[in-house]
Short mmCIF file of C-alpha atoms in Angstrom, two decimals:
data_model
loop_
_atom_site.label_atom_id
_atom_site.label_comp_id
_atom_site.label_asym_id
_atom_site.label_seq_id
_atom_site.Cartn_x
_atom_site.Cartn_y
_atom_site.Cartn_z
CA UNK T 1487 -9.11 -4.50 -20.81
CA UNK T 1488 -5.62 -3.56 -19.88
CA UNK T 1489 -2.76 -1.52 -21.08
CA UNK T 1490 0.74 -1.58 -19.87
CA UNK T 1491 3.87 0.74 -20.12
CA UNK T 1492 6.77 1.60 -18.23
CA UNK T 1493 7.90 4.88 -16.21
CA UNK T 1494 9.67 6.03 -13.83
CA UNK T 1495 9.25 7.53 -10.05
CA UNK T 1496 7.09 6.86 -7.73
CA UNK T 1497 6.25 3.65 -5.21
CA UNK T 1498 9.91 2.72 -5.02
CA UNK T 1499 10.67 1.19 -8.04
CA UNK T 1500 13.20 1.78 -10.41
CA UNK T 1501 11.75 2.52 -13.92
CA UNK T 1502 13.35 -1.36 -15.43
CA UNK T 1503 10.86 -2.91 -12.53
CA UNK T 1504 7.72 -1.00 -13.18
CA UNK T 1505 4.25 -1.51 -15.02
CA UNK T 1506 1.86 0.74 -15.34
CA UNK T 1507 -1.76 -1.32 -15.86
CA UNK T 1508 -4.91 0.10 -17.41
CA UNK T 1509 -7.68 -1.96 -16.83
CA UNK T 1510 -11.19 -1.98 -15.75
CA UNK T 1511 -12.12 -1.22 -12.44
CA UNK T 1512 -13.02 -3.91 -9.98
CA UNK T 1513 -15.76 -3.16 -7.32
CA UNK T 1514 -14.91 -6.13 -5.38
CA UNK T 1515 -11.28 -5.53 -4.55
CA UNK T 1516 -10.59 -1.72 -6.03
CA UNK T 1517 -13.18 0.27 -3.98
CA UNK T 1518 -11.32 1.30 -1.06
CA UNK T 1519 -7.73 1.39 -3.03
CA UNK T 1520 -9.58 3.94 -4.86
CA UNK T 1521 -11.36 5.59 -2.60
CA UNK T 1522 -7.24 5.99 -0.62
CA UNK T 1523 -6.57 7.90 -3.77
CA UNK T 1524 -9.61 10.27 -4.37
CA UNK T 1525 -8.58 11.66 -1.10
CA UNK T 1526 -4.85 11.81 -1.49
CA UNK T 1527 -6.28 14.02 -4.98
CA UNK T 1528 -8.58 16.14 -2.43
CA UNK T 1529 -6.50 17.57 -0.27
CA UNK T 1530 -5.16 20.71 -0.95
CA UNK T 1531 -1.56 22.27 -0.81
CA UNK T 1532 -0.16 24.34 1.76
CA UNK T 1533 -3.03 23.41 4.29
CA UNK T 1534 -5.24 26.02 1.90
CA UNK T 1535 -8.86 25.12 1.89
CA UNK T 1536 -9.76 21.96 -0.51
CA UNK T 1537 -13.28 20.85 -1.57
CA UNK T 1538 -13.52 16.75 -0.44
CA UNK T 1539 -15.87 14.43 -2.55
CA UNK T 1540 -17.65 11.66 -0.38
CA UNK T 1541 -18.70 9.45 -3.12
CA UNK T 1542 -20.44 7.13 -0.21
CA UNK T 1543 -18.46 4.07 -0.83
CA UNK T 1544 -19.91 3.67 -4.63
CA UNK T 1545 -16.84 5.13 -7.08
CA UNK T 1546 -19.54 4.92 -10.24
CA UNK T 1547 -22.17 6.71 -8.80
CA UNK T 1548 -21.51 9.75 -11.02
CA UNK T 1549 -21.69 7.92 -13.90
CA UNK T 1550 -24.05 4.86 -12.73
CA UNK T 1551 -27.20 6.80 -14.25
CA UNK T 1552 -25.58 6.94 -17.68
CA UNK T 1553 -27.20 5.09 -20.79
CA UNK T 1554 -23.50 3.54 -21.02
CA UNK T 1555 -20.47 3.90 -18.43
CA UNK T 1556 -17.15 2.49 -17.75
CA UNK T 1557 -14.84 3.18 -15.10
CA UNK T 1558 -10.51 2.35 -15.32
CA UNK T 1559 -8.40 1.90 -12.83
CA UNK T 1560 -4.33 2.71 -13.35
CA UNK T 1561 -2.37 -0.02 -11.34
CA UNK T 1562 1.31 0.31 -10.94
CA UNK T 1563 2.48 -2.95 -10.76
CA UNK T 1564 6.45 -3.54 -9.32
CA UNK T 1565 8.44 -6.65 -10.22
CA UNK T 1566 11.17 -8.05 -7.87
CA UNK T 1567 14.56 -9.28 -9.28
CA UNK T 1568 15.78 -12.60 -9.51
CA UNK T 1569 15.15 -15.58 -11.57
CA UNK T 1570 11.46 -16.18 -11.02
CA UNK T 1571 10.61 -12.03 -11.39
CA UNK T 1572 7.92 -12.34 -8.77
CA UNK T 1573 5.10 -9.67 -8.38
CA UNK T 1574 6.27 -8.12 -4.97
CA UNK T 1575 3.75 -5.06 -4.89
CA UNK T 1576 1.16 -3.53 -6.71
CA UNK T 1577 -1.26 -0.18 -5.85
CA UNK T 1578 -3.73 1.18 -8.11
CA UNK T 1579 -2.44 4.89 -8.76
CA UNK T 1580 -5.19 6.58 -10.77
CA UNK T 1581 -8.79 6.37 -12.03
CA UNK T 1582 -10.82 7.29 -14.60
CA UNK T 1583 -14.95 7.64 -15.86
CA UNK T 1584 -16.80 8.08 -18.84
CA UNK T 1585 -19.93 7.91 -20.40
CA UNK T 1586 -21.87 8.42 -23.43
CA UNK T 1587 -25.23 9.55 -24.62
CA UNK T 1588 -27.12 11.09 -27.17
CA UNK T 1589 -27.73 14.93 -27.07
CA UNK T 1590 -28.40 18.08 -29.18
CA UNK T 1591 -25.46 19.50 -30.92
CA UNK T 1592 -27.84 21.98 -33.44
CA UNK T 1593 -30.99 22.11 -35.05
CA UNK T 1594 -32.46 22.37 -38.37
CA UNK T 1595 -35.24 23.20 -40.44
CA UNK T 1596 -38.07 20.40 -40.78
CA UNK T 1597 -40.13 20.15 -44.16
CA UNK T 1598 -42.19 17.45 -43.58
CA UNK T 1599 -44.57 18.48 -41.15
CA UNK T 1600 -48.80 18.68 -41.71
CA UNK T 1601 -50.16 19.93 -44.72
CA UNK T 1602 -50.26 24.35 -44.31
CA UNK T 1603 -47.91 24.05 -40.75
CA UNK T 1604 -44.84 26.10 -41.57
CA UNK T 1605 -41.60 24.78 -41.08
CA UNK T 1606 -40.40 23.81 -37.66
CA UNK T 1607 -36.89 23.54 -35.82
CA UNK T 1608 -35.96 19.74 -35.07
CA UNK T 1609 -32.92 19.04 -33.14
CA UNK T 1610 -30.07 17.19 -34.75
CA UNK T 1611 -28.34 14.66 -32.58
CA UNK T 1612 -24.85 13.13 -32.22
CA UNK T 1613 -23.53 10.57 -29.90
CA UNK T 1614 -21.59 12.61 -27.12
CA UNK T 1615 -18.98 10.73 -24.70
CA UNK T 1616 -18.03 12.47 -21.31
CA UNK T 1617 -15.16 12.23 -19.49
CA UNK T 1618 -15.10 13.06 -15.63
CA UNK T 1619 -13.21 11.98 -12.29
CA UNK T 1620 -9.74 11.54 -13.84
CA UNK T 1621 -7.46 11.49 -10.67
CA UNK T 1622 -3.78 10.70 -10.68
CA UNK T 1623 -2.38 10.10 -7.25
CA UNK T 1624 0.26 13.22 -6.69
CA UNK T 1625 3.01 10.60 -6.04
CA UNK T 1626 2.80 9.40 -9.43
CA UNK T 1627 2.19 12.47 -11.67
CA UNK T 1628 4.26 13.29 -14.71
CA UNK T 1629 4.58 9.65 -15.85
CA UNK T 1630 2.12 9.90 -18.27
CA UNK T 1631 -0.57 7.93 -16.55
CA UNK T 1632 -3.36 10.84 -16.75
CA UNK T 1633 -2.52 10.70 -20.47
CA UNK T 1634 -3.02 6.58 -20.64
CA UNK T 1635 -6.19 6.89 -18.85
CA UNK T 1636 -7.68 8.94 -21.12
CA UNK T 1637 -6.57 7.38 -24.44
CA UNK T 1638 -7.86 3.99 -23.25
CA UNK T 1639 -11.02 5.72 -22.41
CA UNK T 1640 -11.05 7.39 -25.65
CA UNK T 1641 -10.70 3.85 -27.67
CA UNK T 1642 -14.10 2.66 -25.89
CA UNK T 1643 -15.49 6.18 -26.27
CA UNK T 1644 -14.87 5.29 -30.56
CA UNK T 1645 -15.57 1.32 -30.30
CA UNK T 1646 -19.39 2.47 -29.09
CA UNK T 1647 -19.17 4.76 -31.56
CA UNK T 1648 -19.07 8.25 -29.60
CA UNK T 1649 -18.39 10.95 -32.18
CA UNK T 1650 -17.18 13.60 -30.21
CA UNK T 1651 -16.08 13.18 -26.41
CA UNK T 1652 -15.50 16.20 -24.18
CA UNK T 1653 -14.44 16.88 -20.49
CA UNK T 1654 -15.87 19.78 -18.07
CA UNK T 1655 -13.27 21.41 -15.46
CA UNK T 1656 -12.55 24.44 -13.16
CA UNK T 1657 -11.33 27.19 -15.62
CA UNK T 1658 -8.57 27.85 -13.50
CA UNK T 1659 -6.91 24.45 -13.35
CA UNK T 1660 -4.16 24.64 -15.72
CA UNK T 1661 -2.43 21.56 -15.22
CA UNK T 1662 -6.39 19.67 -16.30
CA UNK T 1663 -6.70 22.52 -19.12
CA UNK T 1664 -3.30 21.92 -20.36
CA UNK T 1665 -3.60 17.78 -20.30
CA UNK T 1666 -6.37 17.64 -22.05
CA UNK T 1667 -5.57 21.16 -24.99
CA UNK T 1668 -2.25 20.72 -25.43
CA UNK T 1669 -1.64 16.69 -24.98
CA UNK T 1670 -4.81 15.53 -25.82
CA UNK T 1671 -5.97 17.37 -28.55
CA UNK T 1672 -8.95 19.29 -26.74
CA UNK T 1673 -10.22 22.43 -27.76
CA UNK T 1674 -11.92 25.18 -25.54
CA UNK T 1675 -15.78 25.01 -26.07
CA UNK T 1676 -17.96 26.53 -23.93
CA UNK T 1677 -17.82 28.36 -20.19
CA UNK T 1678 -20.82 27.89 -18.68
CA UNK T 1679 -21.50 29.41 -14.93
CA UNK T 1680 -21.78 27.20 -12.00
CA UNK T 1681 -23.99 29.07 -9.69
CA UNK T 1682 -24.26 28.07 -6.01
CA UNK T 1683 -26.32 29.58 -3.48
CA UNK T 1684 -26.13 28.25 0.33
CA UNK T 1685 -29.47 26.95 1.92
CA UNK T 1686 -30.16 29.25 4.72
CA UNK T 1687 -31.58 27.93 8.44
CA UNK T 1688 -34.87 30.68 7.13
CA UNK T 1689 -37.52 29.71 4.26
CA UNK T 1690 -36.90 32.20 1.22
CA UNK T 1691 -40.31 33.73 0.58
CA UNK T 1692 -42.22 33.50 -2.51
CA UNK T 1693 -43.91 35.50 -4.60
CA UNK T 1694 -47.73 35.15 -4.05
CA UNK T 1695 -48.39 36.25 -7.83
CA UNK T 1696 -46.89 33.13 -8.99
CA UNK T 1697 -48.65 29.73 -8.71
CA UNK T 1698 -45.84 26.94 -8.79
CA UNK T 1699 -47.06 23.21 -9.38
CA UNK T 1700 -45.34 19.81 -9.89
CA UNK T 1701 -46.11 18.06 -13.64
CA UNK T 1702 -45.97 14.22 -13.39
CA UNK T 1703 -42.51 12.93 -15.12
CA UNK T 1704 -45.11 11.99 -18.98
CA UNK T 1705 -46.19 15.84 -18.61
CA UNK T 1706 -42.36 17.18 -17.70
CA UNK T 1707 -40.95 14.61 -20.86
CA UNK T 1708 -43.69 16.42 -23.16
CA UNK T 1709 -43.10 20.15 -22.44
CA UNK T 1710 -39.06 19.65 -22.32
CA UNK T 1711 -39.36 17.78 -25.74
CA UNK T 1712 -41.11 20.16 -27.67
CA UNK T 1713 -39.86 23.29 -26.11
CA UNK T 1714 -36.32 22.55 -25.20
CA UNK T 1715 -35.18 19.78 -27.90
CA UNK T 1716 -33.58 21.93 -30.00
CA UNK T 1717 -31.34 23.04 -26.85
CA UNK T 1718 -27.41 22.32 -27.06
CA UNK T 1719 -26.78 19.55 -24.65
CA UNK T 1720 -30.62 18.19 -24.50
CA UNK T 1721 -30.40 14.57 -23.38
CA UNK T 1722 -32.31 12.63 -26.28
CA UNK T 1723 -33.44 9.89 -23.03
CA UNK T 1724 -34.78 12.78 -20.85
CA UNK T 1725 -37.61 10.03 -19.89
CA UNK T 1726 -34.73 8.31 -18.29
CA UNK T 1727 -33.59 11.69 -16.07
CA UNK T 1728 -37.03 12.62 -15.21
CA UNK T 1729 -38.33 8.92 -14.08
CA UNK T 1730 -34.97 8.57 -12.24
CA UNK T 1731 -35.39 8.22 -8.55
CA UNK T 1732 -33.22 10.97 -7.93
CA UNK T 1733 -35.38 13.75 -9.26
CA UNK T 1734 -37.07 14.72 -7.17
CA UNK T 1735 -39.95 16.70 -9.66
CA UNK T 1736 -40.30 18.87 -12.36
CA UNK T 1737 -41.61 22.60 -11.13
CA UNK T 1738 -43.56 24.82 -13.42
CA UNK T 1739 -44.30 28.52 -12.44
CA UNK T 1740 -47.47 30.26 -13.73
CA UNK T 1741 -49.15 33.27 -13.33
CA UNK T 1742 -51.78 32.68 -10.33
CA UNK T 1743 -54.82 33.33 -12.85
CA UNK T 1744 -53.93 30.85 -15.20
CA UNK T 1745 -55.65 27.61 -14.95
CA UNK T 1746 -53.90 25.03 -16.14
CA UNK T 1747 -55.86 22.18 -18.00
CA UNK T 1748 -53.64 20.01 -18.64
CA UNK T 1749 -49.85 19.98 -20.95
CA UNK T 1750 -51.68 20.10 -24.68
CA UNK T 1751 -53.68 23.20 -23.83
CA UNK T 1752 -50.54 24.84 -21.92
CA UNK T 1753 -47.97 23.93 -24.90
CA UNK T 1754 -50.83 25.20 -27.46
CA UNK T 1755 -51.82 28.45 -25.12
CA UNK T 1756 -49.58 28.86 -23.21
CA UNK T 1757 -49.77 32.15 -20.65
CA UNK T 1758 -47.72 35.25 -21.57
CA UNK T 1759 -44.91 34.40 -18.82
CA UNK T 1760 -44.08 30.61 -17.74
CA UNK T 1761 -40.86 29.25 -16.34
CA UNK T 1762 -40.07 25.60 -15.77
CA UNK T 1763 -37.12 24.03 -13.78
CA UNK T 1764 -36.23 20.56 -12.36
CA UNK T 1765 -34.53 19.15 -9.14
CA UNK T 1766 -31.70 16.46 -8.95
CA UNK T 1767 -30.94 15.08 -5.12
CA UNK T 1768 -27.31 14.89 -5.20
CA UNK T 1769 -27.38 14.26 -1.21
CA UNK T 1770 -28.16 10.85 -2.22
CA UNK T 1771 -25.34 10.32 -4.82
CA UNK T 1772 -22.29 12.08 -2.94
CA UNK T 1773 -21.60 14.57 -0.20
CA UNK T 1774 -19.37 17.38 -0.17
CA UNK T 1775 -16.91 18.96 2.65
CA UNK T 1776 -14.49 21.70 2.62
CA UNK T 1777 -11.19 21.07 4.73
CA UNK T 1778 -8.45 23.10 5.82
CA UNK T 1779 -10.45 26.18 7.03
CA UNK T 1780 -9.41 28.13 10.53
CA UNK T 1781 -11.03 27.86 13.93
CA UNK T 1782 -11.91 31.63 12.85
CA UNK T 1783 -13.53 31.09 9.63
CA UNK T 1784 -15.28 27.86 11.52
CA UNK T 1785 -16.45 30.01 14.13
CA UNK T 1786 -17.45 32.74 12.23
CA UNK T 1787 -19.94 30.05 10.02
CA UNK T 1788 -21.42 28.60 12.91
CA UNK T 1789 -21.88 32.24 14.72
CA UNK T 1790 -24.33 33.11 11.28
CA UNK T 1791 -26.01 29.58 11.31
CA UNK T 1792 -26.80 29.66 15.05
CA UNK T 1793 -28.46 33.50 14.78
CA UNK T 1794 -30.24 32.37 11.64
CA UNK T 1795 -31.83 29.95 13.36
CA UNK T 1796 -32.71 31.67 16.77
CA UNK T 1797 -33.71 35.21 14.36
CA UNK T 1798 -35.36 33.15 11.27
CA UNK T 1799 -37.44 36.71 10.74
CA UNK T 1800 -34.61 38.86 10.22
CA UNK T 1801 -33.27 36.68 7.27
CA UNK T 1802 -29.75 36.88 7.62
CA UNK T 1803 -27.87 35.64 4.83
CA UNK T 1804 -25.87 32.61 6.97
CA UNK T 1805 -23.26 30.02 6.09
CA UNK T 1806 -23.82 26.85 4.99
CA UNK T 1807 -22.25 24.11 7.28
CA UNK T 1808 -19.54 23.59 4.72
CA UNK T 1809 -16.69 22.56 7.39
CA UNK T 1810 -18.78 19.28 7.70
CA UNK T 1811 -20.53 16.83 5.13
CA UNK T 1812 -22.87 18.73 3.11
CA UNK T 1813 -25.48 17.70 0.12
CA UNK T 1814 -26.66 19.91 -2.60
CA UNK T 1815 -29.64 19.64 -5.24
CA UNK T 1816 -28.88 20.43 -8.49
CA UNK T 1817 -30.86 22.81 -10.45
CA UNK T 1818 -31.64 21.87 -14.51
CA UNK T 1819 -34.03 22.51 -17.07
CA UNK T 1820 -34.52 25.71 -16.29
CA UNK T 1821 -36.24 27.54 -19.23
CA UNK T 1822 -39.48 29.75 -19.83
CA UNK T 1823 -40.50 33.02 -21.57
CA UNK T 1824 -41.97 36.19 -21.22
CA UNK T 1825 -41.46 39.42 -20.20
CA UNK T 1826 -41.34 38.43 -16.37
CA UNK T 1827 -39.40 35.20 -17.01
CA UNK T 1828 -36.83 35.87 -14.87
CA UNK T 1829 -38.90 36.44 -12.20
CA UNK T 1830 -40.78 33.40 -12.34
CA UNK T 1831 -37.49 31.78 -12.65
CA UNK T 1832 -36.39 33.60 -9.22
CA UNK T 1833 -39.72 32.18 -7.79
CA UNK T 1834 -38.87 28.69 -8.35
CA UNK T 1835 -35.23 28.97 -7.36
CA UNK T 1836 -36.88 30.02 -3.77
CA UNK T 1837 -38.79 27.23 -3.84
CA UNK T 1838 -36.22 25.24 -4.80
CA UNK T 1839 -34.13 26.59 -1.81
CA UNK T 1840 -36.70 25.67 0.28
CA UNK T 1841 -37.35 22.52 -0.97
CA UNK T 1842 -33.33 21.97 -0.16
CA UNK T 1843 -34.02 23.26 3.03
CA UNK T 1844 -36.54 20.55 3.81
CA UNK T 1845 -34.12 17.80 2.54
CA UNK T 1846 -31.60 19.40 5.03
CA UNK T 1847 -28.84 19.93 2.24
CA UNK T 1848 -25.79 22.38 2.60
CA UNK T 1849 -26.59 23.78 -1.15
CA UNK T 1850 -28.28 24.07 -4.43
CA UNK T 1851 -26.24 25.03 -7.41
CA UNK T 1852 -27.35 25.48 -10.85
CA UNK T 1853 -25.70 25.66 -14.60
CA UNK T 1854 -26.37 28.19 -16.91
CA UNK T 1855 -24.72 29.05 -20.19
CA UNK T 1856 -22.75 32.51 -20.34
CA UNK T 1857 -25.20 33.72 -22.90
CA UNK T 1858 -28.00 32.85 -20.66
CA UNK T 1859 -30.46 35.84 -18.39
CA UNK T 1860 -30.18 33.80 -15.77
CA UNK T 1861 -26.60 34.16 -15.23
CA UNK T 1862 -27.52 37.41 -13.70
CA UNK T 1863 -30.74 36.86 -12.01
CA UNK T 1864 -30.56 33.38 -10.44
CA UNK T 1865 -29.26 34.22 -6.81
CA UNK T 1866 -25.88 32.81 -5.93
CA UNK T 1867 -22.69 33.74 -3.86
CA UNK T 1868 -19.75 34.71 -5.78
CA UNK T 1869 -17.53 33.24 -3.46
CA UNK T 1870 -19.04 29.79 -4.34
CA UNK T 1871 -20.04 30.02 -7.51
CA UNK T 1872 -17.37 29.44 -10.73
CA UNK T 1873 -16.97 29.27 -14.08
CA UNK T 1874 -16.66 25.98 -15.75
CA UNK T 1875 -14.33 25.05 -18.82
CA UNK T 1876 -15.55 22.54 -21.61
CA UNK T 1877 -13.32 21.32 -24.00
CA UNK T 1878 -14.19 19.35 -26.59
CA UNK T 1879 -12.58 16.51 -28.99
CA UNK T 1880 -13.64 15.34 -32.03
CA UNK T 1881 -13.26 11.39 -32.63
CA UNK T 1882 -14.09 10.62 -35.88
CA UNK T 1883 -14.08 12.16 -38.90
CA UNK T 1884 -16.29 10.04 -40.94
CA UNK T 1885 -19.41 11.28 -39.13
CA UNK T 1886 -22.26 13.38 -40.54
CA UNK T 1887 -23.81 16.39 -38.65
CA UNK T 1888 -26.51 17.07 -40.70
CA UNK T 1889 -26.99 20.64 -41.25
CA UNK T 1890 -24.63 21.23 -38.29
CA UNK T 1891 -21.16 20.40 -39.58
CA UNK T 1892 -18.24 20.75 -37.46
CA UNK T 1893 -20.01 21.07 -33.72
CA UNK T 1894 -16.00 22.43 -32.53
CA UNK T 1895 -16.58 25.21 -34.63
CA UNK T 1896 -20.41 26.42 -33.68
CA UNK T 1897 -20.96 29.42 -31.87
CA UNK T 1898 -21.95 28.84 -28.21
CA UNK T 1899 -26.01 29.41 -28.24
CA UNK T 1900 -28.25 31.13 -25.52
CA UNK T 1901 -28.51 28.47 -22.89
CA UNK T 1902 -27.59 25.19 -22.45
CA UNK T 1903 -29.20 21.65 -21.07
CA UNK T 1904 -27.28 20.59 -18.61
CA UNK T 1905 -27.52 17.20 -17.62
CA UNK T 1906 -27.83 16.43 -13.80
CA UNK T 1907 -26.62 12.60 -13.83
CA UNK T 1908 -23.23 14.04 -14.72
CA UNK T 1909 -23.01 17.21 -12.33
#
């Protein structure tokens, strides 16, 4: 797979001696050209703080877990002058990843069910390509490369038959925002909330009025199925995410008199108030590290850490070690009911904290959509916590929706699925 255009700028070549080469990426010889430029993409301007990705020498790893991935490489590729036009140079200058599943993009009304059940929601399901870790090195911006990457992407995104494809990124980065609305033909689709909360040197207590217990990954795949299928985003392969080595367990919260018998009598009976949630180990997939922060603001981080963890009683609300490699656990599948839902939910977010805490991670972070109660009662830091952009792009438009239509043009609904193996 390759694609080749001129430009110009960049590398030292004059735009009649330059080739820009899309292709697919090479683990064998492209690893550590690309890992030169993920960092060159990292670093931020001015010596202001920047967030640096440690993908632990394996570029795929944040699509690897993906029913189907590919990952492109952007070579620049300089020809010398004379008669034999040798190949005096080449340097890969940008990369790109995808992936694509199947997922929930509405719902609609089943009539064939048993003989006196009344009609049921059933999810309806499209074939949803994602597009993350486009990186351009800055030395070669604004020759179109970030816009090659993407439509060769795209053309294997439609040749697997993906019907819509759509790309996740800080709501504040114009120049992504404006690549992908205004060159790309992207629309704005949802803001979600990315919600990150440090893990303190102290254990978070939790409620004693709430009995939390793991489900085995069958008993997790049932209760998500036929209580959360019909939710935007739901990964039609959830097996695959909750037998993946990387979860690390599905968490349900109950109320401490309930005695659970198993997942047919809970689904069927239920208690009044129930909340479920589930825990990715990122640690194990990448780490993160913020740079460019003062000898003040480093100082002032490890001043908190060191009396959290010589005063664990007084619970003060400490730093993470952010200035250094950190990992985080992602939490998804967060759902329930009942009129003390949220605080079930807050009762396995502790838990989850503490769970971090035992794994020795920096974070946890969570996704919510902005419709969603838990925007407000998960705990998080502002200062670390964001709000995500999705745009999305329709492919085809030969494709039927069912009942759905148009998924561009839905409204956004209460919360969202988000999938970890993507995060």
């Amino acid at each position: 797979m390759a694609d080749e255009g001129g430009g110009g700028g960049g590398g030292g070549c004059t735009a009649a001696e330059m080739v820009v080469v899309i292709r697919e990426f090479n683990p064998k010889t492209d690893s550590e050209r690309v890992e030169q430029v993920e960092r060159s993409c990292e670093v931020g301007p001015n010596s202001e703080l920047s967030l640096y990705t440690d993908l632990l020498g394996d570029p795929i790893c944040r699509v690897r877990n993906s029913p189907a991935y590919l990952m492109l490489v952007a070579e620049l590729v300089c020809i010398g002058g004379g008669d034999t036009a040798a190949v005096e140079t080449s340097e890969i200058v940008g990369m790109i990843r995808g992936c694509i599943k199947t997922v929930t993009c509405g719902k609609k009304i089943s009539r064939s069910g048993k003989s006196g059940e009344p009609p049921r929601p059933v999810p309806v399901f499209t074939k949803l390509a994602y597009i993350l870790g486009l990186r351009v090195s800055p030395d070669h911006r604004r020759m179109r490369i970030g816009l090659k990457l993407v439509g060769r992407m795209e053309e294997w995104f439609r040749d697997n038959g993906a019907e819509y494809s759509y790309i996740a990124t800080d709501d504040e980065n114009q120049p992504s925002v404006s690549l992908f609305t205004e060159k790309c033909g992207y629309s704005k689709f949802r803001n979600p909330s990315v919600l990150v909360h440090p893990v303190f040197a102290h254990r978070i207590p939790v409620s004693n009025r709430v009995n939390i217990m793991k489900l085995t990954p069958a008993d997790a795949e049932s209760l998500y199925r036929r209580r959360f299928a019909t939710t935007e985003f739901f990964p039609r392969d959830i097996d695959s995410v909750l037998n993946n080595q990387l979860n690390l367990g599905t968490f349900l919260a109950l109320p401490k008199s309930y005695i659970w018998a198993g997942p047919d009598k809970f689904l069927s009976g239920p208690p009044e108030t129930w909340a479920v949630m589930s825990v990715w180990n990122c640690k194990d997939v990448f780490k993160l590290e913020v740079k460019g922060a003062s000898k003040l603001r480093k100082g002032f981080a490890k001043t908190t850490q060191i009396l959290d963890r010589v005063f664990p009683f007084l619970r003060l609300p400490s730093l993470p070690k952010i200035f250094s490699p950190f990992g985080l656990h992602m939490l998804y599948g967060f759902g329930g009911e009942g009129p003390l839902y949220t605080r079930f939910a807050k009762a396995l977010f502790g838990f989850a904290h503490n769970l971090a805490k035992d794994y020795k991670c920096g974070v946890v972070a969570t996704e919510v959509s902005s419709e969603d109660p838990l925007k407000l009662a998960i705990p998080h830091w502002k200062v670390l916590s964001f709000t995500d952009l999705w745009c999305i792009k329709r492919l085809g438009e030969d494709y039927s929706d069912g009942s759905v239509g148009d998924w561009r043009k839905s409204q956004p609904g209460l919360s969202i699925f988000v999938d970890p193996r993507e995060f």
